[in-house]
Amino acid sequence: MDEQQEHYKESKLIEFEEKFEKASNNYLESGLALKEIRERRLYEGQHKDFKDYLSVRWQMTESYASRLITAAEIYVRLRGGHPEVLPKNEAIIRVLAKVEPVEQQVEAWKTFAEAFAGQKINAGKLEKYLLENGYIEPKVPKTPKAPKEDKVETGALDSVSYSVIRGLIELDTKSVLEEFHKLESSDLQSVRNKLMELVNQM
């Protein structure tokens, strides 16, 4: 990068940073400013990547910045569809972001805005409408994972002698105990303990 290009990137970075600062709580202007900085890679030369830039310059996570950028992109897309009203806050945009493919977002917003014309619009109403009209799928609750069972290696089970198994079948306690003693010094102590519990229950 020559000196002229470097100066141009620095001036553009300052320009979009000023826009971001002035935007304050305006998610649209904030998102658009960050989008320009990211896509033009204006942070290069001062930071190793966009994530580092966000962290050092704004104390912001990359996921939050991506959310602002996505919200701004959706707003611009909606504006291009010329709806009668546009979303007033990021919470509404986040719900609309669930509609896929993105080309359906304009249609979904227009039909929703028409259905609730003259009424107060919020994220909750939008999500309910999108669910009822098939624009988004309901969340499927996660099935809780079954507790892990203690596993005994196959090799350990295979090494238990036939006489132990036969002793258990025939309830020959003496034979079983004799075989248990052979396992005491081995790495199969857990197998031995479980079998001992079975014998004690007989």
mmCIF file of C-alpha atoms in Angstrom, residues 86-197:
data_model
loop_
_atom_site.group_PDB
_atom_site.id
_atom_site.type_symbol
_atom_site.label_atom_id
_atom_site.label_comp_id
_atom_site.label_asym_id
_atom_site.label_seq_id
_atom_site.Cartn_x
_atom_site.Cartn_y
_atom_site.Cartn_z
ATOM 1 C CA LEU A 86 -40.353 0.631 8.733
ATOM 2 C CA PRO A 87 -39.086 -1.060 11.917
ATOM 3 C CA LYS A 88 -38.376 1.419 14.671
ATOM 4 C CA ASN A 89 -35.914 -0.614 16.706
ATOM 5 C CA GLU A 90 -33.344 -3.385 16.480
ATOM 6 C CA ALA A 91 -35.483 -5.847 18.475
ATOM 7 C CA ILE A 92 -38.017 -5.976 15.628
ATOM 8 C CA ILE A 93 -35.239 -6.385 13.071
ATOM 9 C CA ARG A 94 -33.747 -9.303 15.047
ATOM 10 C CA VAL A 95 -37.055 -11.160 14.778
ATOM 11 C CA LEU A 96 -37.303 -10.430 11.057
ATOM 12 C CA ALA A 97 -33.756 -11.737 10.596
ATOM 13 C CA LYS A 98 -35.097 -15.228 11.338
ATOM 14 C CA VAL A 99 -36.992 -15.249 8.023
ATOM 15 C CA GLU A 100 -35.131 -17.213 5.371
ATOM 16 C CA PRO A 101 -34.341 -16.851 2.577
ATOM 17 C CA VAL A 102 -33.660 -13.149 3.042
ATOM 18 C CA GLU A 103 -35.669 -12.325 -0.075
ATOM 19 C CA GLN A 104 -38.829 -13.190 1.884
ATOM 20 C CA GLN A 105 -38.107 -10.640 4.599
ATOM 21 C CA VAL A 106 -39.606 -7.756 2.603
ATOM 22 C CA GLU A 107 -42.784 -9.721 1.858
ATOM 23 C CA ALA A 108 -43.095 -10.863 5.481
ATOM 24 C CA TRP A 109 -42.695 -7.313 6.784
ATOM 25 C CA LYS A 110 -45.148 -5.821 4.281
ATOM 26 C CA THR A 111 -47.897 -8.340 5.055
ATOM 27 C CA PHE A 112 -47.335 -7.901 8.786
ATOM 28 C CA ALA A 113 -47.389 -4.096 8.554
ATOM 29 C CA GLU A 114 -50.620 -4.229 6.566
ATOM 30 C CA ALA A 115 -52.249 -6.636 9.025
ATOM 31 C CA PHE A 116 -51.379 -4.364 11.966
ATOM 32 C CA ALA A 117 -51.861 -1.020 10.257
ATOM 33 C CA GLY A 118 -52.606 1.693 12.800
ATOM 34 C CA GLN A 119 -51.667 -0.546 15.719
ATOM 35 C CA LYS A 120 -48.638 -0.467 17.958
ATOM 36 C CA ILE A 121 -45.973 -2.762 16.533
ATOM 37 C CA ASN A 122 -43.437 -4.644 18.623
ATOM 38 C CA ALA A 123 -41.135 -7.648 18.330
ATOM 39 C CA GLY A 124 -43.531 -9.979 20.150
ATOM 40 C CA LYS A 125 -46.417 -9.294 17.764
ATOM 41 C CA LEU A 126 -44.128 -9.717 14.764
ATOM 42 C CA GLU A 127 -42.757 -13.052 15.939
ATOM 43 C CA LYS A 128 -46.249 -14.409 16.643
ATOM 44 C CA TYR A 129 -47.412 -13.309 13.178
ATOM 45 C CA LEU A 130 -44.402 -14.874 11.452
ATOM 46 C CA LEU A 131 -44.955 -18.161 13.272
ATOM 47 C CA GLU A 132 -48.689 -18.289 12.531
ATOM 48 C CA ASN A 133 -48.116 -17.554 8.855
ATOM 49 C CA GLY A 134 -45.276 -19.996 8.297
ATOM 50 C CA TYR A 135 -42.493 -17.497 7.741
ATOM 51 C CA ILE A 136 -40.448 -18.983 10.572
ATOM 52 C CA GLU A 137 -40.454 -22.342 12.334
ATOM 53 C CA PRO A 138 -41.143 -22.737 16.057
ATOM 54 C CA LYS A 139 -38.167 -23.559 18.218
ATOM 55 C CA VAL A 140 -37.837 -27.241 18.978
ATOM 56 C CA PRO A 141 -36.905 -27.758 22.636
ATOM 57 C CA LYS A 142 -33.625 -29.527 23.071
ATOM 58 C CA THR A 143 -33.873 -33.071 24.355
ATOM 59 C CA PRO A 144 -31.896 -33.362 27.590
ATOM 60 C CA LYS A 145 -28.903 -35.589 27.253
ATOM 61 C CA ALA A 146 -29.055 -38.892 29.088
ATOM 62 C CA PRO A 147 -26.499 -39.166 31.882
ATOM 63 C CA LYS A 148 -23.368 -40.920 30.824
ATOM 64 C CA GLU A 149 -23.024 -44.432 32.089
ATOM 65 C CA ASP A 150 -19.774 -45.803 33.333
ATOM 66 C CA LYS A 151 -18.307 -47.834 30.547
ATOM 67 C CA VAL A 152 -16.139 -50.861 31.062
ATOM 68 C CA GLU A 153 -13.693 -51.550 28.286
ATOM 69 C CA THR A 154 -14.519 -54.569 26.181
ATOM 70 C CA GLY A 155 -11.061 -55.946 26.789
ATOM 71 C CA ALA A 156 -11.663 -55.895 30.530
ATOM 72 C CA LEU A 157 -14.898 -57.856 30.204
ATOM 73 C CA ASP A 158 -13.306 -60.330 27.834
ATOM 74 C CA SER A 159 -10.535 -61.010 30.325
ATOM 75 C CA VAL A 160 -12.932 -62.119 33.054
ATOM 76 C CA SER A 161 -12.519 -65.838 33.115
ATOM 77 C CA TYR A 162 -15.215 -68.274 32.061
ATOM 78 C CA SER A 163 -15.156 -69.795 35.506
ATOM 79 C CA VAL A 164 -16.329 -66.496 37.050
ATOM 80 C CA ILE A 165 -19.304 -66.340 34.715
ATOM 81 C CA ARG A 166 -20.093 -69.995 35.247
ATOM 82 C CA GLY A 167 -19.775 -69.525 39.002
ATOM 83 C CA LEU A 168 -22.319 -66.713 38.893
ATOM 84 C CA ILE A 169 -24.720 -68.804 36.865
ATOM 85 C CA GLU A 170 -24.417 -71.741 39.217
ATOM 86 C CA LEU A 171 -24.277 -69.471 42.276
ATOM 87 C CA ASP A 172 -20.963 -71.122 43.133
ATOM 88 C CA THR A 173 -19.748 -68.377 45.468
ATOM 89 C CA LYS A 174 -16.507 -70.125 46.354
ATOM 90 C CA SER A 175 -15.438 -70.401 42.735
ATOM 91 C CA VAL A 176 -16.343 -66.814 42.077
ATOM 92 C CA LEU A 177 -14.366 -65.497 45.041
ATOM 93 C CA GLU A 178 -11.310 -67.477 44.004
ATOM 94 C CA GLU A 179 -11.377 -65.814 40.636
ATOM 95 C CA PHE A 180 -11.912 -62.382 42.186
ATOM 96 C CA HIS A 181 -8.621 -62.620 44.018
ATOM 97 C CA LYS A 182 -6.853 -63.002 40.693
ATOM 98 C CA LEU A 183 -8.217 -59.629 39.638
ATOM 99 C CA GLU A 184 -7.079 -57.671 42.707
ATOM 100 C CA SER A 185 -3.671 -56.730 41.368
ATOM 101 C CA SER A 186 -4.860 -56.035 37.846
ATOM 102 C CA ASP A 187 -6.336 -52.945 36.231
ATOM 103 C CA LEU A 188 -9.783 -54.552 36.342
ATOM 104 C CA GLN A 189 -10.575 -53.482 39.872
ATOM 105 C CA SER A 190 -13.793 -51.760 38.762
ATOM 106 C CA VAL A 191 -15.011 -55.001 37.147
ATOM 107 C CA ARG A 192 -14.171 -56.910 40.293
ATOM 108 C CA ASN A 193 -16.087 -54.436 42.472
ATOM 109 C CA LYS A 194 -19.215 -54.688 40.352
ATOM 110 C CA LEU A 195 -19.133 -58.459 40.408
ATOM 111 C CA MET A 196 -18.601 -58.426 44.162
ATOM 112 C CA GLU A 197 -21.747 -56.346 44.511
#
